[in-house]
mmCIF file of C-alpha atoms in Angstrom:
data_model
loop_
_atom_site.group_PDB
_atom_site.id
_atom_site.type_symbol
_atom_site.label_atom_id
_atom_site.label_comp_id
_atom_site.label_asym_id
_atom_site.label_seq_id
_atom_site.Cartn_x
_atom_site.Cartn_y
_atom_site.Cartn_z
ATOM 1 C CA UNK A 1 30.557 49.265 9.101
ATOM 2 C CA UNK A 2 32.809 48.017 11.682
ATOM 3 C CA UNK A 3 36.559 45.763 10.736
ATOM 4 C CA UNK A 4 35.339 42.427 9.805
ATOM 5 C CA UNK A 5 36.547 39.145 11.641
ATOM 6 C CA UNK A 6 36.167 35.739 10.374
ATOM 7 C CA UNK A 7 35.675 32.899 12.790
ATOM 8 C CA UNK A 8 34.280 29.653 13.589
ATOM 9 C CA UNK A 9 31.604 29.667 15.390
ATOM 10 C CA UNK A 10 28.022 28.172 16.449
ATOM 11 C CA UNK A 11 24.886 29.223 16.164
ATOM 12 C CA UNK A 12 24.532 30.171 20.416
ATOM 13 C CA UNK A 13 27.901 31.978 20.204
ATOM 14 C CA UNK A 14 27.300 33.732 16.915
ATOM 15 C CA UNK A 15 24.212 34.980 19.258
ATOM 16 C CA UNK A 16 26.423 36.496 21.568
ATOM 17 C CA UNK A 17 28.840 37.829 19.227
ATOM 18 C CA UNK A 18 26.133 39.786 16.475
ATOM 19 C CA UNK A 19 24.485 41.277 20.253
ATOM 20 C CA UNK A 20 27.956 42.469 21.612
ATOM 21 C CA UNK A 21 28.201 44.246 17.822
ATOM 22 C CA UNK A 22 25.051 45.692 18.412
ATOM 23 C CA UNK A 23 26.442 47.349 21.591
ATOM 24 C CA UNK A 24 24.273 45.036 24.233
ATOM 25 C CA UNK A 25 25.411 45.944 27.656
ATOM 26 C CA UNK A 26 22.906 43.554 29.899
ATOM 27 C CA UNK A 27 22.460 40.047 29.571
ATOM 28 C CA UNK A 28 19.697 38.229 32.052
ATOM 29 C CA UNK A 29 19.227 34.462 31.408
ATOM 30 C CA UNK A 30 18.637 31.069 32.937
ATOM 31 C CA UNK A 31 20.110 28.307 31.949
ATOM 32 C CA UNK A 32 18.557 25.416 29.764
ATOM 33 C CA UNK A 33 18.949 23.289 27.198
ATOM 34 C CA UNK A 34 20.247 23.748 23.863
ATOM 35 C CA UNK A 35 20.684 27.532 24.666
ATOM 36 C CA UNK A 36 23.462 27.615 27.891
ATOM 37 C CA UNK A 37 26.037 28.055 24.922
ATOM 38 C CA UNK A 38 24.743 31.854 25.104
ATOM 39 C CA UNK A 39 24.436 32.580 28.810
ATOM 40 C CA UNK A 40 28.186 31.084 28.506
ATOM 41 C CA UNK A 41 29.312 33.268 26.086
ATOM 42 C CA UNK A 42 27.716 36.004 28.019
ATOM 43 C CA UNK A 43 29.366 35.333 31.345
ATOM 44 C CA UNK A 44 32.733 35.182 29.891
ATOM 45 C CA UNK A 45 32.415 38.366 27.177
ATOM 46 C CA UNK A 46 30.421 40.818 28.648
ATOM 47 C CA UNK A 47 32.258 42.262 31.635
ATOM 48 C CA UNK A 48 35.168 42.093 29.583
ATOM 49 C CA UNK A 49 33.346 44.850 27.031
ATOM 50 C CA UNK A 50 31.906 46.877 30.034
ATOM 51 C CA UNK A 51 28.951 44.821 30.194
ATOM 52 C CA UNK A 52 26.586 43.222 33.074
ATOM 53 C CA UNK A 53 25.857 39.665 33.305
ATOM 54 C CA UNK A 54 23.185 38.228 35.516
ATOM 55 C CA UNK A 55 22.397 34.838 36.373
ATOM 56 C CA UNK A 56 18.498 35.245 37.415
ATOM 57 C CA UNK A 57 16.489 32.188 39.263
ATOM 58 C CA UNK A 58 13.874 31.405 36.453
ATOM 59 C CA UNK A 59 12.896 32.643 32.955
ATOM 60 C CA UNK A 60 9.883 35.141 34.550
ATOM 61 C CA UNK A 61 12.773 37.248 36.675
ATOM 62 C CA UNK A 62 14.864 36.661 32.896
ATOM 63 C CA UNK A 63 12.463 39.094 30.936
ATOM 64 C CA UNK A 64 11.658 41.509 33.893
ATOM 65 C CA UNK A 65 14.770 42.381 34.800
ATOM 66 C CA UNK A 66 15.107 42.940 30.610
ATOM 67 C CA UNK A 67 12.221 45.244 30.934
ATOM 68 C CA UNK A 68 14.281 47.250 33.540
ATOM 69 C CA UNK A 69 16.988 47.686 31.557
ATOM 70 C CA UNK A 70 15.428 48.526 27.958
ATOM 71 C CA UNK A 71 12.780 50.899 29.929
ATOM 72 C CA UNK A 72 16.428 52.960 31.349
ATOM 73 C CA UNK A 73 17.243 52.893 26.988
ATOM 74 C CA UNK A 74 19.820 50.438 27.311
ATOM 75 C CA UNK A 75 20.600 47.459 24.560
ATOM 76 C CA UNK A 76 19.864 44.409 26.618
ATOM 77 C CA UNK A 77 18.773 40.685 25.898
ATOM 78 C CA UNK A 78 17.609 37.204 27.209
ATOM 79 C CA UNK A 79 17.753 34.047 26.144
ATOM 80 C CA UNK A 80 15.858 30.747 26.710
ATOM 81 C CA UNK A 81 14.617 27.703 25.515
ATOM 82 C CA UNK A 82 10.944 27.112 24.575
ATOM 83 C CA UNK A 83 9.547 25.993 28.044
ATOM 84 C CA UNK A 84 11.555 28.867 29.252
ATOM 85 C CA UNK A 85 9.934 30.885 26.691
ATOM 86 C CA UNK A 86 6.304 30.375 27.629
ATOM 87 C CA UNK A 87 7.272 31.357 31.146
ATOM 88 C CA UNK A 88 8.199 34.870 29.373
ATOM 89 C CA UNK A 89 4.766 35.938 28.156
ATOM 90 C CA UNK A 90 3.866 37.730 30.734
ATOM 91 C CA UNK A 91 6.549 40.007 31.103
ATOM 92 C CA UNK A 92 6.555 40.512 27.101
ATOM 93 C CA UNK A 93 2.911 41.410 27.038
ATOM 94 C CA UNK A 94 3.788 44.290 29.693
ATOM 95 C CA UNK A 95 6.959 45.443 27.570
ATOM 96 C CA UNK A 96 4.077 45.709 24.651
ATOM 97 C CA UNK A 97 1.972 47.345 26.867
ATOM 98 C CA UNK A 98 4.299 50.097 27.100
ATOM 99 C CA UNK A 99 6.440 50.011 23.839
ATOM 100 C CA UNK A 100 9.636 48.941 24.998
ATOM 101 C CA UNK A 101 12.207 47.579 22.258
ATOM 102 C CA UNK A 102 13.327 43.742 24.139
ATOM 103 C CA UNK A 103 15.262 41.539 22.482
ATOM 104 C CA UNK A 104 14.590 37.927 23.364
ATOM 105 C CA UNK A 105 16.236 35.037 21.861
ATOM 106 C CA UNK A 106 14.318 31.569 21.763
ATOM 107 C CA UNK A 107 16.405 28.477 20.733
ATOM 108 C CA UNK A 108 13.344 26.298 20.303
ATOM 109 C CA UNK A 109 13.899 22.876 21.315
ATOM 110 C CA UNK A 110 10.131 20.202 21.072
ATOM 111 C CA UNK A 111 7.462 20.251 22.940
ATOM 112 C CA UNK A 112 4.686 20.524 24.336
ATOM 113 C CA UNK A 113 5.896 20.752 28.087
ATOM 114 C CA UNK A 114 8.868 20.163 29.120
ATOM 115 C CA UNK A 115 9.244 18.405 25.874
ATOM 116 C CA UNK A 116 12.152 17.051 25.220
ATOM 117 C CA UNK A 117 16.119 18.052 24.118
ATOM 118 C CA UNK A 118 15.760 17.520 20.419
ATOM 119 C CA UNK A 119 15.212 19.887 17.832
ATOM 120 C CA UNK A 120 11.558 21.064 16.943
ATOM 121 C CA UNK A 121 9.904 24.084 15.647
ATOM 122 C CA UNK A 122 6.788 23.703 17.767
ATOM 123 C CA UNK A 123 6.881 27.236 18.781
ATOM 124 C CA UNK A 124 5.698 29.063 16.024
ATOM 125 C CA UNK A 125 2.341 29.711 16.993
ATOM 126 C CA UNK A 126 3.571 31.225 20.337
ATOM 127 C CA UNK A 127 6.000 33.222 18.876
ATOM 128 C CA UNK A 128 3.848 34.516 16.107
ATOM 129 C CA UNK A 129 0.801 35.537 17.325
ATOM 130 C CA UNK A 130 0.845 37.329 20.720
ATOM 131 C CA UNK A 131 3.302 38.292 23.078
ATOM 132 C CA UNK A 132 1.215 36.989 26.404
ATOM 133 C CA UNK A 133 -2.256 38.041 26.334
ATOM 134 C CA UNK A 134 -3.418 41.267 24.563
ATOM 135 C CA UNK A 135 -2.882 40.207 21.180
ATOM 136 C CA UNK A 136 0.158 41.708 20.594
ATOM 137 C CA UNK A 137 2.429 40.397 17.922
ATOM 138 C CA UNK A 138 6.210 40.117 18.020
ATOM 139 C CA UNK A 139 8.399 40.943 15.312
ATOM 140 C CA UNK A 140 10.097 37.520 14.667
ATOM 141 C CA UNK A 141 13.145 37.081 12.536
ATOM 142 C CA UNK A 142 13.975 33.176 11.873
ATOM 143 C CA UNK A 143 17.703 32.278 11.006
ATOM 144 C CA UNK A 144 18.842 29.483 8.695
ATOM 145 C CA UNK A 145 22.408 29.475 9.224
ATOM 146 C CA UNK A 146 24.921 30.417 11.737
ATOM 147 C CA UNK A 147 25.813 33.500 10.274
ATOM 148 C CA UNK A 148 21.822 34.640 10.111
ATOM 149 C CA UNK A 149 22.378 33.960 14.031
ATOM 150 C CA UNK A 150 24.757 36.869 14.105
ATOM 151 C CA UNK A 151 23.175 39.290 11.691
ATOM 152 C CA UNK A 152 19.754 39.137 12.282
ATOM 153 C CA UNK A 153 20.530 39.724 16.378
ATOM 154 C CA UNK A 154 21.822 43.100 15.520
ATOM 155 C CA UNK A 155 18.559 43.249 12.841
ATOM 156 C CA UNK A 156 16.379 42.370 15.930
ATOM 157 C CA UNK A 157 18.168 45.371 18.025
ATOM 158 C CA UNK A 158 17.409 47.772 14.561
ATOM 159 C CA UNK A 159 14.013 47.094 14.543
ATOM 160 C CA UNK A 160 13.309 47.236 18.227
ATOM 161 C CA UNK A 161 14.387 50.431 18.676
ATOM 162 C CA UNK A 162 13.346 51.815 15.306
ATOM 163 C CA UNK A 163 9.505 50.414 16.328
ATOM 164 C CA UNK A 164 9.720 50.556 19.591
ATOM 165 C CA UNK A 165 8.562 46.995 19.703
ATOM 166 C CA UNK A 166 9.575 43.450 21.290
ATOM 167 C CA UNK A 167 11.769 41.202 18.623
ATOM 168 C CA UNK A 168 12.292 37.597 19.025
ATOM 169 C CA UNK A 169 14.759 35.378 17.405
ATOM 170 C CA UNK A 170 13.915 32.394 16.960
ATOM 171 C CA UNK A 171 16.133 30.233 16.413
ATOM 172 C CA UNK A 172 16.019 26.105 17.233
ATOM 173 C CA UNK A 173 18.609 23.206 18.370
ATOM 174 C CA UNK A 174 20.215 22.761 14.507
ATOM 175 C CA UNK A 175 20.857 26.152 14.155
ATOM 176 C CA UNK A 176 22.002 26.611 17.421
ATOM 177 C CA UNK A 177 24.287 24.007 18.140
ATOM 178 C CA UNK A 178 25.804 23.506 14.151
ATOM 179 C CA UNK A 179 29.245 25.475 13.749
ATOM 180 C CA UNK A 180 30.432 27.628 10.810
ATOM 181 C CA UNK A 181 32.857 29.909 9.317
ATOM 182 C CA UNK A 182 30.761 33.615 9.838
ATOM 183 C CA UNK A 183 32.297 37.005 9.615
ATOM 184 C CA UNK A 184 31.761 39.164 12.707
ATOM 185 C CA UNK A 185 31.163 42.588 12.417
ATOM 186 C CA UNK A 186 28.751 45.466 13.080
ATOM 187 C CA UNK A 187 25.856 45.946 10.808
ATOM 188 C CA UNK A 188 24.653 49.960 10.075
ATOM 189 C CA UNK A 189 20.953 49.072 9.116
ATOM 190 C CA UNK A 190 20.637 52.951 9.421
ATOM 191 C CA UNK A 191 19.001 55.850 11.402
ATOM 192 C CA UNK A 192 17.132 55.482 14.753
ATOM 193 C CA UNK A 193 15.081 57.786 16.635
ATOM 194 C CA UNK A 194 16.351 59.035 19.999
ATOM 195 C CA UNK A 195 14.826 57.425 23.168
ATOM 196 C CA UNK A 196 13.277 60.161 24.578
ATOM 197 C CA UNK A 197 10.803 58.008 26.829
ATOM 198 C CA UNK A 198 13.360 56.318 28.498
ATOM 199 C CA UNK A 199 13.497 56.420 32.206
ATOM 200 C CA UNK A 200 16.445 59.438 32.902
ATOM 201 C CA UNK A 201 18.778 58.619 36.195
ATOM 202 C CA UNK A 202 18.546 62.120 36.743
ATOM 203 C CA UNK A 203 14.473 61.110 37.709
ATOM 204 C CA UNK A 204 13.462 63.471 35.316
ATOM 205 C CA UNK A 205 11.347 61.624 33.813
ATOM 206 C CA UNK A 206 8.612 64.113 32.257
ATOM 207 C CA UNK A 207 9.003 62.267 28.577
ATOM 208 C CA UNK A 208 7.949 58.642 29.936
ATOM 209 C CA UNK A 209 5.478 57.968 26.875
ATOM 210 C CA UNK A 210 2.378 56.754 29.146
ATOM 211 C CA UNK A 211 1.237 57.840 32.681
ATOM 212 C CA UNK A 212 0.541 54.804 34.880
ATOM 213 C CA UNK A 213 -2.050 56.484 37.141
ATOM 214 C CA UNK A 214 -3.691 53.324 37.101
ATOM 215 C CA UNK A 215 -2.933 49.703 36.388
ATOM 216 C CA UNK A 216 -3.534 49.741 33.240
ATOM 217 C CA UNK A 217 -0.881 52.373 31.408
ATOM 218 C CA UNK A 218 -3.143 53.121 28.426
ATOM 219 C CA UNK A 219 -6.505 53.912 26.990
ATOM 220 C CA UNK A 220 -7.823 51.109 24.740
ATOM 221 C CA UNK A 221 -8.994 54.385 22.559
ATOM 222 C CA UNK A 222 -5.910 55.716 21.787
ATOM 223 C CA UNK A 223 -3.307 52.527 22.647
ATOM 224 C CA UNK A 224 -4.570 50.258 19.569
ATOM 225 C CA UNK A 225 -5.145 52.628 16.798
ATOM 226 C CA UNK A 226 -1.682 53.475 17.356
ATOM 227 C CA UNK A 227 -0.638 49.622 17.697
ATOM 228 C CA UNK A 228 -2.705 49.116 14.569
ATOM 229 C CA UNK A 229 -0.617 51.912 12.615
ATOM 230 C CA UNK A 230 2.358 50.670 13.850
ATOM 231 C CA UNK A 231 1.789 46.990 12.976
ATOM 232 C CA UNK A 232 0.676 48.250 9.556
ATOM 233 C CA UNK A 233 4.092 50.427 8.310
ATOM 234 C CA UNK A 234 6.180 47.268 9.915
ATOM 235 C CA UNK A 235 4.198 44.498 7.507
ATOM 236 C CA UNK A 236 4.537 47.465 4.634
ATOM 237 C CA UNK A 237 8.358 47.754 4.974
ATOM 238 C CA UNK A 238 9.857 44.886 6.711
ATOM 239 C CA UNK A 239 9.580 41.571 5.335
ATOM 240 C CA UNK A 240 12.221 39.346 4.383
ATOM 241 C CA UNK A 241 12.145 36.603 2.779
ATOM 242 C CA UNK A 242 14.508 34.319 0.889
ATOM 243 C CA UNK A 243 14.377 32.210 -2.422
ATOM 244 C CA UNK A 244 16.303 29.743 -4.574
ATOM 245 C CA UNK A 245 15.408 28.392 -7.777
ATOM 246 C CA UNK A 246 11.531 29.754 -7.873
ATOM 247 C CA UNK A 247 12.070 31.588 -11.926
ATOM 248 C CA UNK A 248 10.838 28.629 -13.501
ATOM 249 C CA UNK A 249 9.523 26.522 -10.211
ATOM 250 C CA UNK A 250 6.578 24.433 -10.818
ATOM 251 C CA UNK A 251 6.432 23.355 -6.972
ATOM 252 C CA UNK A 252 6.551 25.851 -4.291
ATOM 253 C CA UNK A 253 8.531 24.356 -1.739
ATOM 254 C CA UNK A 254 8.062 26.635 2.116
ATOM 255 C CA UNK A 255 9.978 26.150 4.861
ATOM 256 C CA UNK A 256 11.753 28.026 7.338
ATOM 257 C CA UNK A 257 14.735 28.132 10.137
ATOM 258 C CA UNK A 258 17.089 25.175 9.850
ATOM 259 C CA UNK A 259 14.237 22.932 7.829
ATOM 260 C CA UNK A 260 14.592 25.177 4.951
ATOM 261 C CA UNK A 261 18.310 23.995 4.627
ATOM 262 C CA UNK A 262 17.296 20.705 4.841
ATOM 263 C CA UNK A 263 14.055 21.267 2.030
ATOM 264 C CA UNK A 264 16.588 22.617 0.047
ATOM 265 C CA UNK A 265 18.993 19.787 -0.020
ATOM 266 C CA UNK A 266 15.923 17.763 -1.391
ATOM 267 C CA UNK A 267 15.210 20.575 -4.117
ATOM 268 C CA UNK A 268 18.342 20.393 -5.312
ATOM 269 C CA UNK A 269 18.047 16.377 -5.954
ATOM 270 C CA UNK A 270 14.808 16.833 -7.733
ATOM 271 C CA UNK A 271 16.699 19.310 -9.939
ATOM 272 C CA UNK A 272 18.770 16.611 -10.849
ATOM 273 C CA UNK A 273 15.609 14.577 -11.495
ATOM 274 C CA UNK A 274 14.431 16.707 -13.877
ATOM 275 C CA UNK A 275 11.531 17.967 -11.530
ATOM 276 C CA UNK A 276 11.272 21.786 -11.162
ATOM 277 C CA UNK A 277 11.341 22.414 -7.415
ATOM 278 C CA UNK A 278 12.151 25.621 -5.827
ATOM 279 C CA UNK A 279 12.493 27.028 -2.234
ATOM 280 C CA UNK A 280 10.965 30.216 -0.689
ATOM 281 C CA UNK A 281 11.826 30.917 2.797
ATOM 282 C CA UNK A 282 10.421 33.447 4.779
ATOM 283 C CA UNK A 283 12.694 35.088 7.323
ATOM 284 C CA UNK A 284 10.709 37.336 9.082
ATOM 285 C CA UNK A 285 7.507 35.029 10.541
ATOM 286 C CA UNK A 286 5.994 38.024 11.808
ATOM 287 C CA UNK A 287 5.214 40.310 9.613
ATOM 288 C CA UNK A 288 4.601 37.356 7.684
ATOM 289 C CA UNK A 289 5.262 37.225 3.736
ATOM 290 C CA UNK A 290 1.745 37.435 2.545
ATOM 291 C CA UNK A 291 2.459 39.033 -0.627
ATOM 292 C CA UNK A 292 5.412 37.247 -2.344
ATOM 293 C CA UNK A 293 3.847 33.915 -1.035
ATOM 294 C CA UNK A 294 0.704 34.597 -2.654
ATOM 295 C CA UNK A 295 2.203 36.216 -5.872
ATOM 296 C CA UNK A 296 4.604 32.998 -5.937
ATOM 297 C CA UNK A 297 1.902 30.701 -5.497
ATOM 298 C CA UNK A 298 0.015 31.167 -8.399
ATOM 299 C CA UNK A 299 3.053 31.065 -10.919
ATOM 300 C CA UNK A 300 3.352 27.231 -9.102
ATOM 301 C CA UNK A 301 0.998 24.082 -9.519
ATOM 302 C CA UNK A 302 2.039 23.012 -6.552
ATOM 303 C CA UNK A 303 3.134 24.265 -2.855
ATOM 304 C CA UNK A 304 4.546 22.234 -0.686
ATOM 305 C CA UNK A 305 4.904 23.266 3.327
ATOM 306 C CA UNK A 306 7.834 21.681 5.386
ATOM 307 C CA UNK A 307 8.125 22.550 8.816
ATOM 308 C CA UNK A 308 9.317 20.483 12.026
ATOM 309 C CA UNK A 309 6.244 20.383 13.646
ATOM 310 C CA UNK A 310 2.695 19.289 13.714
ATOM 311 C CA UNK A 311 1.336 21.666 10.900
ATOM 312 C CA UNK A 312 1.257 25.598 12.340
ATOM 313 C CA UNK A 313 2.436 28.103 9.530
ATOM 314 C CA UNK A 314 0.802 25.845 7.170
ATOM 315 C CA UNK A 315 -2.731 27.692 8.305
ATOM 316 C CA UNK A 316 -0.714 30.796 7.547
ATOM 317 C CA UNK A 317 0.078 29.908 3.817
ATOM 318 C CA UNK A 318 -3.130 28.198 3.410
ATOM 319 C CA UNK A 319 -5.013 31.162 4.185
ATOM 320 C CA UNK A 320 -2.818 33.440 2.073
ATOM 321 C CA UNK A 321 -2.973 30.809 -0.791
ATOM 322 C CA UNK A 322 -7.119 30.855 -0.831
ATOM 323 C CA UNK A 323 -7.301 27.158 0.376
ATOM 324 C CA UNK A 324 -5.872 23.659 0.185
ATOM 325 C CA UNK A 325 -6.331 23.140 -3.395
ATOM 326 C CA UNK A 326 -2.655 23.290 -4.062
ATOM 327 C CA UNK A 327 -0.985 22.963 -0.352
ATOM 328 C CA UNK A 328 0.612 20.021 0.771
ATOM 329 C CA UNK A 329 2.140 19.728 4.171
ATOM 330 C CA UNK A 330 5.509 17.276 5.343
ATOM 331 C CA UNK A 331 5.991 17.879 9.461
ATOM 332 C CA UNK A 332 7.439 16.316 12.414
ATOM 333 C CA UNK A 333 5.720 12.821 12.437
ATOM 334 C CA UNK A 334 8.237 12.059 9.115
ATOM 335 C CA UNK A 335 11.377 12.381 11.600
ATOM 336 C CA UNK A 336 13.518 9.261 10.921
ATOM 337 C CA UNK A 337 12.242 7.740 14.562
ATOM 338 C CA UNK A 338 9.028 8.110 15.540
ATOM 339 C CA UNK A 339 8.386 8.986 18.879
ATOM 340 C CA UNK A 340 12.086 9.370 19.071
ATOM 341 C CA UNK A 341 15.377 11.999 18.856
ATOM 342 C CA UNK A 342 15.089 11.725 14.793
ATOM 343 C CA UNK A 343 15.609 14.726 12.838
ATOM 344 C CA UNK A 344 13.504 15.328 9.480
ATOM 345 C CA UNK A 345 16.034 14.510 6.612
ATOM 346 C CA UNK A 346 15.394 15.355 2.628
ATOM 347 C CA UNK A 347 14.487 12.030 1.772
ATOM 348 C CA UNK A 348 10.347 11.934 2.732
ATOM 349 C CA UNK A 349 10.517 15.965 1.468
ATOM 350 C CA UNK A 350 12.041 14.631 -1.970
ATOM 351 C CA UNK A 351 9.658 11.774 -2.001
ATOM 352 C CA UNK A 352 6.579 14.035 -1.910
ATOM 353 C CA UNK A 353 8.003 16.556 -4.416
ATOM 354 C CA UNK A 354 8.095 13.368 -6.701
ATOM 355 C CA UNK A 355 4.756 12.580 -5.986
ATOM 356 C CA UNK A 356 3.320 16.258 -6.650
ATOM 357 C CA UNK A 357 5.471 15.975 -9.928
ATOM 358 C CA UNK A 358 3.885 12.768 -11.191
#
């Protein structure tokens, strides 16, 4: 582990800094908002650490010029926001196609469309459950805090390269734009394989892992038998989740990204009411946290779901929970201003942990 620095820092910088302690060499990004902080950061770090930054026109040259540089092995990233983001599928459903480890930061902001500048988690669904068409899933690693911003980029670079497989983090506007004290250093998550199927500059490139003597660079025979062995030993060994307070919970409170900060500020006054609330927050989306959320939920007699949109990992832990029976959901349409820039506070997520108490 590298010499630790403590700074202060938000959540788009602590981006830039975690990647640069990964070793990331390439940054290609567009501007938009509430990301430019890290195309900023970019443009005035990277050449001074030996690094390239590139400006592109729009998101779709963003994640192909990525898929140049992580298919010559190098440590590379984007970032966008999430109508940039949906631009991206396509070229992250050809880095699946062929197994190459991208990096792609999404600092979600709401939506649909063009959406607006506020803060939203509306793009879980997207980020979950393909990577463009094909059906491939991303791994997905959600931070709460600024300091989450900075680790779990260089997590996202680990587990790209040790899968050979397209990470997103997905962060959104609070996180993002907040500022905190974080320590900046390099993380040793351990071992990684070689990359032996990266392109060589030499042009000897005999180990390229697929032969493209058609369009399509795979047989669906062989490609998703190994996807589906792949998919399996990541959702066997790499979840993460986090919880407070859940030894003697009797509500399940779920949330994730900066709304779990703000669930847990309304836990913590129902503690003080007496009412037994606690928090479990998953951190990686995908592979999702099947098993602790259903061996949580039935030491609970109630869970409650809290997420800044319209209801879209609540399908998730209803289907791991066996049904509605004990679910309860509080989303976006309990922001302070309807319609508005309101944020979702801890007052309407305390008022319906009262109500599941009574």
């Amino acid at each position: 582990m590298s010499e630790t620095k403590r700074i202060m820092c938000t959540g788009n910088d602590a981006i830039g800094h975690g990647a640069l302690a990964a070793g990331c060499k390439f940054f290609f990004g567009y501007p938009i908002t509430p990301q430019n902080e890290i195309p900023a950061f970019f443009a005035n770090n990277l050449p001074k650490a030996g690094g390239t930054f590139v400006q592109t026109e729009s998101e779709i040259s963003s994640i192909q010029m990525l898929v140049g540089a992580v298919a010559a092995g190098a440590r590379a990233i984007t970032s966008t926001s999430s109508p940039g983001y949906s631009l991206m599928q396509e070229g992250l459903s050809g880095a699946h196609a062929i197994e190459l480890p991208c990096v792609v930061v999404n600092v979600q902001r709401g939506g649909p469309g063009s959406g607006s500048i506020a803060t939203g988690q509306t793009d879980y669904n997207l980020a979950t459950k393909s990577a463009g068409h094909g059906g491939c899933p991303n791994v997905v690693l959600s931070p709460s805090s600024v300091q989450e911003c900075h680790d779990l980029v260089q997590l996202a670079y680990y587990l790209a390269d040790k899968y050979r497989m397209c990470t997103i983090v997905l962060s959104d506007a609070i996180v993002g734009q907040s500022a905190e004290a974080i320590e900046v250093k390099t993380l040793d998550f351990g071992e990684l394989p070689e990359k032996n199927w990266a392109i060589k500059p030499s042009g000897d490139n005999n180990n390229w892992p697929v032969i493209m003597d058609t369009y399509m660079p795979f047989t669906y025979g062989g490609y998703f038998p190994r996807m589906k062995e792949k998919w399996a030993k990541i959702q066997e060994n790499e979840v993460r989740v986090e919880s407070h307070l859940m030894d003697d919970a009797d509500i399940m409170v779920i949330a994730w990204g900066s709304t779990a900060r703000t669930a847990m500020e309304a836990i913590n006054w129902a503690r003080k009411d007496g009412i037994k609330a606690g928090l479990l927050r998953p951190i990686t989306l995908w592979p999702f946290p099947e098993k602790e959320i259903s061996e949580a939920g039935k030491k609970v007699k109630s869970v409650l779901m809290v997420e800044d949109n319209q209801g879209q990992m609540v399908y998730d832990v209803e289907r791991v929970l066996g049904g509605k029976d004990k679910l309860s959901f509080i989303g976006i349409e309990k922001r302070n201003e309807p319609g508005g820039l309101g944020l979702l506070y801890p007052a309407p997520i305390l008022e319906e942990i009262r109500r599941l108490a009574s």
